[in-house]
PDB file of C-alpha atoms in Angstrom:
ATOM      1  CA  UNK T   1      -3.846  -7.012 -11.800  1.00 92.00           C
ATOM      2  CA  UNK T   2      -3.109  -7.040 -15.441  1.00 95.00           C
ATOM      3  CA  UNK T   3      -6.631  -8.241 -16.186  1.00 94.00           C
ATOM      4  CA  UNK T   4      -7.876  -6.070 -14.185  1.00 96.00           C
ATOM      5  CA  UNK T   5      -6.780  -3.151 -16.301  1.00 97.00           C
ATOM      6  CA  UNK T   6      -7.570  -4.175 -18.981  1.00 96.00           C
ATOM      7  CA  UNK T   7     -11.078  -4.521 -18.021  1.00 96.00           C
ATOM      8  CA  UNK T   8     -11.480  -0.885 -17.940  1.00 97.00           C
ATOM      9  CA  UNK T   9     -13.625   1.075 -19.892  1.00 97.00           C
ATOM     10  CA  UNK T  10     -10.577   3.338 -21.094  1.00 96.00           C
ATOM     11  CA  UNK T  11      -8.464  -0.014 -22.709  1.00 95.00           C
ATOM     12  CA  UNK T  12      -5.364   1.844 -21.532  1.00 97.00           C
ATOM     13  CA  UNK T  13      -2.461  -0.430 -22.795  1.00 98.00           C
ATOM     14  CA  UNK T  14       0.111  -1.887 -20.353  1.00 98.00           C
ATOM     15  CA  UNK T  15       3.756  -1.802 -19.476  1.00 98.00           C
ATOM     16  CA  UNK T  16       5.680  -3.723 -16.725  1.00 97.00           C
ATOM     17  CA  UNK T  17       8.882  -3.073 -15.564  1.00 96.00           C
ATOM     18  CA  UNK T  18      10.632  -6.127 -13.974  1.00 93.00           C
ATOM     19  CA  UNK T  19      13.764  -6.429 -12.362  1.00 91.00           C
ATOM     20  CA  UNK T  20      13.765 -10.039 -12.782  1.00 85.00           C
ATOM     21  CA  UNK T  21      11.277 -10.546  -9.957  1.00 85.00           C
ATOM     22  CA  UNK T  22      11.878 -14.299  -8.054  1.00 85.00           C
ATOM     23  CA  UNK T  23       7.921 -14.321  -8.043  1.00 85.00           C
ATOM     24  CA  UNK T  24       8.256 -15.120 -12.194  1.00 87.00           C
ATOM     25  CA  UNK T  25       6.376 -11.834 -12.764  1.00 89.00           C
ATOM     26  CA  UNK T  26       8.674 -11.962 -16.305  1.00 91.00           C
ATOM     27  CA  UNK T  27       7.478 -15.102 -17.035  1.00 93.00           C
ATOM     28  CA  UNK T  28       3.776 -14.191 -16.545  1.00 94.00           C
ATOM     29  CA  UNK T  29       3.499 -11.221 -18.305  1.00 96.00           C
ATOM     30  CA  UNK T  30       5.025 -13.208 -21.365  1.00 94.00           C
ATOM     31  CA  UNK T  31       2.563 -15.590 -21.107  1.00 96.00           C
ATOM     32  CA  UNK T  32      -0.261 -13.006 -21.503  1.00 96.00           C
ATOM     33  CA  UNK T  33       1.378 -10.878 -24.046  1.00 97.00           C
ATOM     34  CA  UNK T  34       1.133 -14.021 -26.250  1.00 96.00           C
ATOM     35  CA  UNK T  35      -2.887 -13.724 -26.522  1.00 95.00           C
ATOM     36  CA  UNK T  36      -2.753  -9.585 -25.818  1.00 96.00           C
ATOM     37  CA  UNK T  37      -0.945  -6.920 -27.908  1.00 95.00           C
ATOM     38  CA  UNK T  38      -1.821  -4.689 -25.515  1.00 98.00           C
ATOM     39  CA  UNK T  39       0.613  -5.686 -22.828  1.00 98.00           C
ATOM     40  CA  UNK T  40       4.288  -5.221 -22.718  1.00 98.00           C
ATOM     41  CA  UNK T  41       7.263  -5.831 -20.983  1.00 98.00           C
ATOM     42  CA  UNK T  42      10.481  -4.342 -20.379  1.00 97.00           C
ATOM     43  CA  UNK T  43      13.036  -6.804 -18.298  1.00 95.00           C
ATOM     44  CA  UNK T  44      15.475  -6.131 -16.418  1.00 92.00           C
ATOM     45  CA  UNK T  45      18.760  -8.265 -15.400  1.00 88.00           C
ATOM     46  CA  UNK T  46      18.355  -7.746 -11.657  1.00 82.00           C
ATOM     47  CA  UNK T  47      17.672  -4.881  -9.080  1.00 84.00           C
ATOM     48  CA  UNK T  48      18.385  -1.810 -11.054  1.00 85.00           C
ATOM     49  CA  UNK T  49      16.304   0.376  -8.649  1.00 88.00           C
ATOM     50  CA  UNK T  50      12.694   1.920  -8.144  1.00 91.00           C
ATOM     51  CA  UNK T  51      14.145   5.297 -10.525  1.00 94.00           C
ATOM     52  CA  UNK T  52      15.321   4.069 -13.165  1.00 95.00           C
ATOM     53  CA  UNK T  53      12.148   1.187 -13.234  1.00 95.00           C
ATOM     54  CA  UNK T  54       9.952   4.893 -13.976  1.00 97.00           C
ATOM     55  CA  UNK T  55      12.488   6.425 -16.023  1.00 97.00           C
ATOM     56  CA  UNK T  56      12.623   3.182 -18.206  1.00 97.00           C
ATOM     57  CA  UNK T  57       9.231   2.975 -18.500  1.00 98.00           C
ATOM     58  CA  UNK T  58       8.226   6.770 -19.576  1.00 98.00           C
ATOM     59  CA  UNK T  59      10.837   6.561 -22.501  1.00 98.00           C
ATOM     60  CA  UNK T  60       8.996   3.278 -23.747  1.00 98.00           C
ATOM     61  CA  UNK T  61       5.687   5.794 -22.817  1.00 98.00           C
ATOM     62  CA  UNK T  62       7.219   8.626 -25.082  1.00 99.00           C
ATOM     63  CA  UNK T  63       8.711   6.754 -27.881  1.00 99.00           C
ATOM     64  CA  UNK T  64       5.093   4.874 -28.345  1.00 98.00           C
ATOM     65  CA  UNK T  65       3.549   7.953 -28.653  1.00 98.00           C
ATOM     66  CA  UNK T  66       1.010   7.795 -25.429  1.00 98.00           C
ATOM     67  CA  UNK T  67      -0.307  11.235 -24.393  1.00 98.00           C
ATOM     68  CA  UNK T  68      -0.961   9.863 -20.589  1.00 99.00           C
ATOM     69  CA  UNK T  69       1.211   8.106 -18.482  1.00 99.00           C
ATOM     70  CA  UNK T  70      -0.054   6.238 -15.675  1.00 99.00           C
ATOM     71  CA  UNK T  71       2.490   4.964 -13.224  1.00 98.00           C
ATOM     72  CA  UNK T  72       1.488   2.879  -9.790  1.00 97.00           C
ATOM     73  CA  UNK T  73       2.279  -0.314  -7.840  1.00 93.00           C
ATOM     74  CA  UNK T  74       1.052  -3.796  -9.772  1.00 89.00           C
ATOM     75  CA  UNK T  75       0.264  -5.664  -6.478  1.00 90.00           C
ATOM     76  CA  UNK T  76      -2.895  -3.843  -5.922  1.00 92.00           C
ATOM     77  CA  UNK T  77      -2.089  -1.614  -3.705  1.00 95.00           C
ATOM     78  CA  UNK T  78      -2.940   0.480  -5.656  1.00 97.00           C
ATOM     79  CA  UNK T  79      -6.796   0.217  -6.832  1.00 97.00           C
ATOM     80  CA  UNK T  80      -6.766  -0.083 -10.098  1.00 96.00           C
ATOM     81  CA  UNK T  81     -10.351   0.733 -10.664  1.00 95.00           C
ATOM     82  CA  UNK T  82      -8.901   4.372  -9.308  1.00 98.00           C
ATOM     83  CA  UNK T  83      -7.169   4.464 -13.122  1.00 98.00           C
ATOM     84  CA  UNK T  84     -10.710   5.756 -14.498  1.00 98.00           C
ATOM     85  CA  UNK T  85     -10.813   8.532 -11.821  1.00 98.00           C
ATOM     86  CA  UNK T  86      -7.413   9.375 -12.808  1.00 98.00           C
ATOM     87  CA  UNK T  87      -8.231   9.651 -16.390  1.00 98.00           C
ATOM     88  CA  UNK T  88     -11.097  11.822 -15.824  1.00 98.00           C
ATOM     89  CA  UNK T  89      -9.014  14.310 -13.731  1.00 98.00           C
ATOM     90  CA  UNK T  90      -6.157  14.835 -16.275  1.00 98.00           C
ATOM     91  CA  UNK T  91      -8.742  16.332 -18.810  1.00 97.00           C
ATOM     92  CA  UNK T  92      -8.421  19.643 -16.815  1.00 98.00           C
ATOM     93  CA  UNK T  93      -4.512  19.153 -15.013  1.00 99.00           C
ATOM     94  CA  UNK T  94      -1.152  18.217 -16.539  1.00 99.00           C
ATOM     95  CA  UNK T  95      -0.344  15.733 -13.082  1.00 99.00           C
ATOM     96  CA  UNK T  96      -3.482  14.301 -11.618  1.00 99.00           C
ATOM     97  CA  UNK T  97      -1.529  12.353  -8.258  1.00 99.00           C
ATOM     98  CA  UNK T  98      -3.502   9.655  -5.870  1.00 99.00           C
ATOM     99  CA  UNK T  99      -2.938  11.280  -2.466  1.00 99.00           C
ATOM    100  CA  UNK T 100      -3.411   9.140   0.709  1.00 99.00           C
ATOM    101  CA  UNK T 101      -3.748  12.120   2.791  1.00 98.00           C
ATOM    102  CA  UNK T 102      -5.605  14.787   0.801  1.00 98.00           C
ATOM    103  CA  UNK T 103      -9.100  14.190   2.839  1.00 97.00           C
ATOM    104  CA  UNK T 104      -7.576  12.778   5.999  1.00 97.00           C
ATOM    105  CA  UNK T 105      -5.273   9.619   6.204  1.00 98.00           C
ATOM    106  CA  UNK T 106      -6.402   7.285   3.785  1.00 98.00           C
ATOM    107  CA  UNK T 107      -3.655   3.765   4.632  1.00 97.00           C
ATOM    108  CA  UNK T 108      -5.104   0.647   4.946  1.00 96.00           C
ATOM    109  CA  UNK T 109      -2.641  -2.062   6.473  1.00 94.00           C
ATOM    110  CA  UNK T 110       0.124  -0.011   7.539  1.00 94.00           C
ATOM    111  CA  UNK T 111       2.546  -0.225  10.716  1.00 94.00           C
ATOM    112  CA  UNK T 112       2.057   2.938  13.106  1.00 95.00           C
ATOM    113  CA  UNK T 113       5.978   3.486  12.527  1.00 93.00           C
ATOM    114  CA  UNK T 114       5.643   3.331   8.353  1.00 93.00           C
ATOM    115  CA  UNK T 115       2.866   5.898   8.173  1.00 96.00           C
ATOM    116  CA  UNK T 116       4.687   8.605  10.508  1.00 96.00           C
ATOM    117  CA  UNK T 117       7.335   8.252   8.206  1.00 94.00           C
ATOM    118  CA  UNK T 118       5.546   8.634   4.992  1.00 95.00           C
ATOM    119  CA  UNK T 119       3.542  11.465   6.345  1.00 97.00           C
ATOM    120  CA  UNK T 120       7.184  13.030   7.735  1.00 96.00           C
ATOM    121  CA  UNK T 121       8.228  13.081   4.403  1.00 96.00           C
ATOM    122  CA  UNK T 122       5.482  14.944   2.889  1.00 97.00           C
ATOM    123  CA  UNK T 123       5.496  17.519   5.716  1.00 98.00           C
ATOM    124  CA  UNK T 124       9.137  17.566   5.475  1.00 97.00           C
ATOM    125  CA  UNK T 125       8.773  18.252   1.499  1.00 98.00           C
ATOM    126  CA  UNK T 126       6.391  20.699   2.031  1.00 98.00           C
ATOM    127  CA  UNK T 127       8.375  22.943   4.599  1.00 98.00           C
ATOM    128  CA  UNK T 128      11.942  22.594   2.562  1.00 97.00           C
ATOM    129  CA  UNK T 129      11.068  22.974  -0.786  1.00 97.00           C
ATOM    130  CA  UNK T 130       7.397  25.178   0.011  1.00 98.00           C
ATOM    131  CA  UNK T 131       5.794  22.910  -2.451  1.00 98.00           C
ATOM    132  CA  UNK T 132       2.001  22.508  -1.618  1.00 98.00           C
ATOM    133  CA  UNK T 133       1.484  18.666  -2.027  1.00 98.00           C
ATOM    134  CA  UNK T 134       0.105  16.522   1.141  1.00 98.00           C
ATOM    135  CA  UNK T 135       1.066  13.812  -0.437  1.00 98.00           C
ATOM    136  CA  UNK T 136       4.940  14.084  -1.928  1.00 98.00           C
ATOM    137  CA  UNK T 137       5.800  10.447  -2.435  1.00 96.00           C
ATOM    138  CA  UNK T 138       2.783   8.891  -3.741  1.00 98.00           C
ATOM    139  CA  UNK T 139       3.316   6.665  -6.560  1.00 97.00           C
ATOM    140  CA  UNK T 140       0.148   6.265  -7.892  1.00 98.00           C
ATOM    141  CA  UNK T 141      -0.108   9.504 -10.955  1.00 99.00           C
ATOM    142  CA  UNK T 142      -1.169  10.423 -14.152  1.00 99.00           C
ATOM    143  CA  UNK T 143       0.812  12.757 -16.359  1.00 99.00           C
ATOM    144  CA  UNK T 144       0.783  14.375 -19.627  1.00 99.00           C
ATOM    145  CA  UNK T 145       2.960  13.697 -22.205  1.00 99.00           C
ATOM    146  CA  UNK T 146       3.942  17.335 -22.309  1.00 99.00           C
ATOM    147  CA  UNK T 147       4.953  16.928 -18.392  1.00 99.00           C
ATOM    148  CA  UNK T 148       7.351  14.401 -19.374  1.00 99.00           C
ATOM    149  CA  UNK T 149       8.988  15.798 -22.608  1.00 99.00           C
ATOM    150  CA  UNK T 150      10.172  19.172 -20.471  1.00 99.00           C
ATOM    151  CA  UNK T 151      11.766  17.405 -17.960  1.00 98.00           C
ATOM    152  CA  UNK T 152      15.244  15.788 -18.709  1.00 98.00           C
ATOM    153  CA  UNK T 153      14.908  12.327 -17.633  1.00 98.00           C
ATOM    154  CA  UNK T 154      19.260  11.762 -17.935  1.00 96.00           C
ATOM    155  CA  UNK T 155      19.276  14.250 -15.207  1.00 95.00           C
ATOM    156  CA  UNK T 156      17.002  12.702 -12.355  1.00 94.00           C
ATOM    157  CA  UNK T 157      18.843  12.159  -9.765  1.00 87.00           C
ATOM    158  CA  UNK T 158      16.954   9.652  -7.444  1.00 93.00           C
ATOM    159  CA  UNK T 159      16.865   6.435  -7.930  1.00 88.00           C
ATOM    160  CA  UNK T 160      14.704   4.992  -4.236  1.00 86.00           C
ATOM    161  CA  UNK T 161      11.386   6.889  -3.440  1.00 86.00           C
ATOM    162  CA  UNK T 162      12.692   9.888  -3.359  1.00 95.00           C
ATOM    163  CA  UNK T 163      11.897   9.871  -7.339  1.00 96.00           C
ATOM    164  CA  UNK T 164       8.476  10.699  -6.496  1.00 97.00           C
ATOM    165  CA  UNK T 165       9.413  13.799  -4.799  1.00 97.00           C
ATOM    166  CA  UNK T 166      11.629  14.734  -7.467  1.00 98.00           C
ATOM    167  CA  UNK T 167       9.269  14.398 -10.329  1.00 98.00           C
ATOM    168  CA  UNK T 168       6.735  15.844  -8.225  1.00 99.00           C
ATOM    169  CA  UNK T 169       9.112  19.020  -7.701  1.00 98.00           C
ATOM    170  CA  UNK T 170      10.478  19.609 -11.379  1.00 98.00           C
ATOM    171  CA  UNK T 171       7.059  19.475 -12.139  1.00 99.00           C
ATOM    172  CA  UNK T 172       5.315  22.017  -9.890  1.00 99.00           C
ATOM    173  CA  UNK T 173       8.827  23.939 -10.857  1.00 98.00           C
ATOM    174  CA  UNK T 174       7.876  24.267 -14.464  1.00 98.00           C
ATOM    175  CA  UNK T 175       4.322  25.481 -13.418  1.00 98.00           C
ATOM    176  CA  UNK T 176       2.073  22.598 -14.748  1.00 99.00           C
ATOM    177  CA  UNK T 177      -1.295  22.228 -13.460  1.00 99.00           C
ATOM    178  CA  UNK T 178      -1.488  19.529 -10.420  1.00 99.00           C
ATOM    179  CA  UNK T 179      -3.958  18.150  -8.588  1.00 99.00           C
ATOM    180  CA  UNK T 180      -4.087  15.658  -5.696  1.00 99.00           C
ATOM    181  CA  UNK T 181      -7.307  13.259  -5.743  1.00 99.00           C
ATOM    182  CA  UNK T 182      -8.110  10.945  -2.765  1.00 99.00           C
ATOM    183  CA  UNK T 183      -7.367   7.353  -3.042  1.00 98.00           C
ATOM    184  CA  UNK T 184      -6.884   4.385  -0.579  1.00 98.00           C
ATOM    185  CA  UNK T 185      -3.716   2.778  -0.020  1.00 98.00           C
ATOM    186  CA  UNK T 186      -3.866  -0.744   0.801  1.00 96.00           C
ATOM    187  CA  UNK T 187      -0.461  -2.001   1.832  1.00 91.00           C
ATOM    188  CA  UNK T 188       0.725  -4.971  -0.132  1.00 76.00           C
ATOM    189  CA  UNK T 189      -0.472  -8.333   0.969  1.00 61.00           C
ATOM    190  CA  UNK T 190       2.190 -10.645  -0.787  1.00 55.00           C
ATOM    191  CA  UNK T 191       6.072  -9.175  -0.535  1.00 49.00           C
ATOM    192  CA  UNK T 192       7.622  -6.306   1.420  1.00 53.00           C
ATOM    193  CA  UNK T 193       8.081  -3.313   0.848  1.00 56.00           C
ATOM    194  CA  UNK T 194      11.410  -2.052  -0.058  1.00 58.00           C
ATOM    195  CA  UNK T 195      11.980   1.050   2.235  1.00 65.00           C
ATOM    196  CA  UNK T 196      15.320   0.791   3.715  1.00 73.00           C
ATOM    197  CA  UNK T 197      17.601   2.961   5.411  1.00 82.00           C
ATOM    198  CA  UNK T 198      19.764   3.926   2.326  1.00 84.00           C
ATOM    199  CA  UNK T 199      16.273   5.153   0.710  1.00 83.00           C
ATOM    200  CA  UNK T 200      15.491   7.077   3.777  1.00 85.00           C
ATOM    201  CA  UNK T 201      18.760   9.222   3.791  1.00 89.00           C
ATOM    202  CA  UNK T 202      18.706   9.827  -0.136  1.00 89.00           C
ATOM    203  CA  UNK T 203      15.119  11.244   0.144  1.00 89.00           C
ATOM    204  CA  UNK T 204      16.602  13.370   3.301  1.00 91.00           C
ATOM    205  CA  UNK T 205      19.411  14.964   1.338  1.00 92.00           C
ATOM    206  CA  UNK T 206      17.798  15.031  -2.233  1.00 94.00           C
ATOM    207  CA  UNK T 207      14.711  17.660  -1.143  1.00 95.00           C
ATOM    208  CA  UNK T 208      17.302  19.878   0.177  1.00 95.00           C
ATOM    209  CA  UNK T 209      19.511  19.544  -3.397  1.00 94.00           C
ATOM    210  CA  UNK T 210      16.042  20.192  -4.794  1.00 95.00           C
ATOM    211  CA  UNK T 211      15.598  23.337  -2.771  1.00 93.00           C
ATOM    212  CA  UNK T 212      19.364  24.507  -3.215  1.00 92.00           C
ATOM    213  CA  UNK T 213      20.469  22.747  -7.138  1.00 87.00           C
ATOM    214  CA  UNK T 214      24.224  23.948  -6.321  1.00 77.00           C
ATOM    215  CA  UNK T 215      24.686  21.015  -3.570  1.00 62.00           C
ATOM    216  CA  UNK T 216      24.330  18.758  -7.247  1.00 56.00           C
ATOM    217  CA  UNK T 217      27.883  18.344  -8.183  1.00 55.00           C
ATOM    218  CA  UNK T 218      28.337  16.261 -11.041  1.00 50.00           C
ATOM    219  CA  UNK T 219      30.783  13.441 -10.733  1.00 45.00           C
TER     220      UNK T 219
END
């Protein structure tokens, strides 16, 4: 994947976030930053969660000085090719998002039972919240800089998919230009997916805190 990227026309630089990964991801990306100063790697001591993986990454994003911020799944299912597309997009949007259901229903791969639910949640999103996106929890996106400095990244408050629909929301909050371009999902080939019933019930609850900020109570 990694190679892949860095095959592109754009040269966009490259950060991976590992949570100490039993596949040796760590120990790969080290291996290639040796011969490439365009790769880097943040890792972490064990399963710190999907939220603060992003969050981690968009400070490194910030502090470097990037003005676009590409965040998406490393085990290509995610196209990277798609990155170019992205890139292209942002000239005229502040959040340029890879939506699987845009044009149609655009999964490859997928159990019957796993797309109802990822569809559910956008429709669910959509009604709650009234946000227009068909596509709430993608995780395939390219932001501006600017996107990211106005949003306070200490006060996110998911840390499973529901991230997605929370940086999706603060976003289209604070009136920055977005745009949903078709992509193809292809569901991972080596791995599983992490979607677990703990995930499920914090995306439930966090689009209505969204919708209604008092139900926040800080601890």
């Amino acid at each position: 994947m990694i190679q892949v990227v860095l095959s592109l026309p754009e040269q966009p630089d490259v950060l991976i976030v590992d949570d100490n990964s039993p596949d040796g991801t760590g120990s790969k990306v080290n291996e290639i930053i040796q011969s490439n100063k365009k790769v880097n790697l943040i890792s972490r001591s064990g399963k710190l969660g999907l939220g603060t993986a992003y969050i981690e990454g968009f400070k490194f994003a910030l502090a470097e000085g990037y003005d676009y911020i590409i965040e998406m799944d490393c085990d290509f299912s995610h196209d990277p090719k798609d990155i170019s597309r992205l890139l292209k997009e942002i000239d005229d949007y502040d959040l340029v998002i890879g939506s699987r259901y845009i044009q149609g229903v655009n999964v490859v791969n997928w159990p019957l039972k796993r797309l109802i639910l990822s569809m559910g949640a956008s429709f669910y999103t959509r009604v709650i919240t009234g946000m227009p996106l068909k596509d709430a929890t993608s995780g395939f996106k390219c932001f501006r800089k600017e996107v990211i400095q106005s949003i306070d990244l200490d006060k996110i408050h998911s840390n499973g998919y529901s991230f997605q629909i929370e940086m999706h929301y603060k976003t289209w909050k604070k009136k920055f230009r977005i745009k949903e371009m078709p992509i193809i999902f292809t569901d991972r080939i080596d791995g599983h997916s992490k979607m677990g019933k703990a995930i499920v019930r914090e995306a439930i609850f966090m689009v209505w805190k969204l919708r209604f900020p008092f139900l926040i109570r800080n601890k």
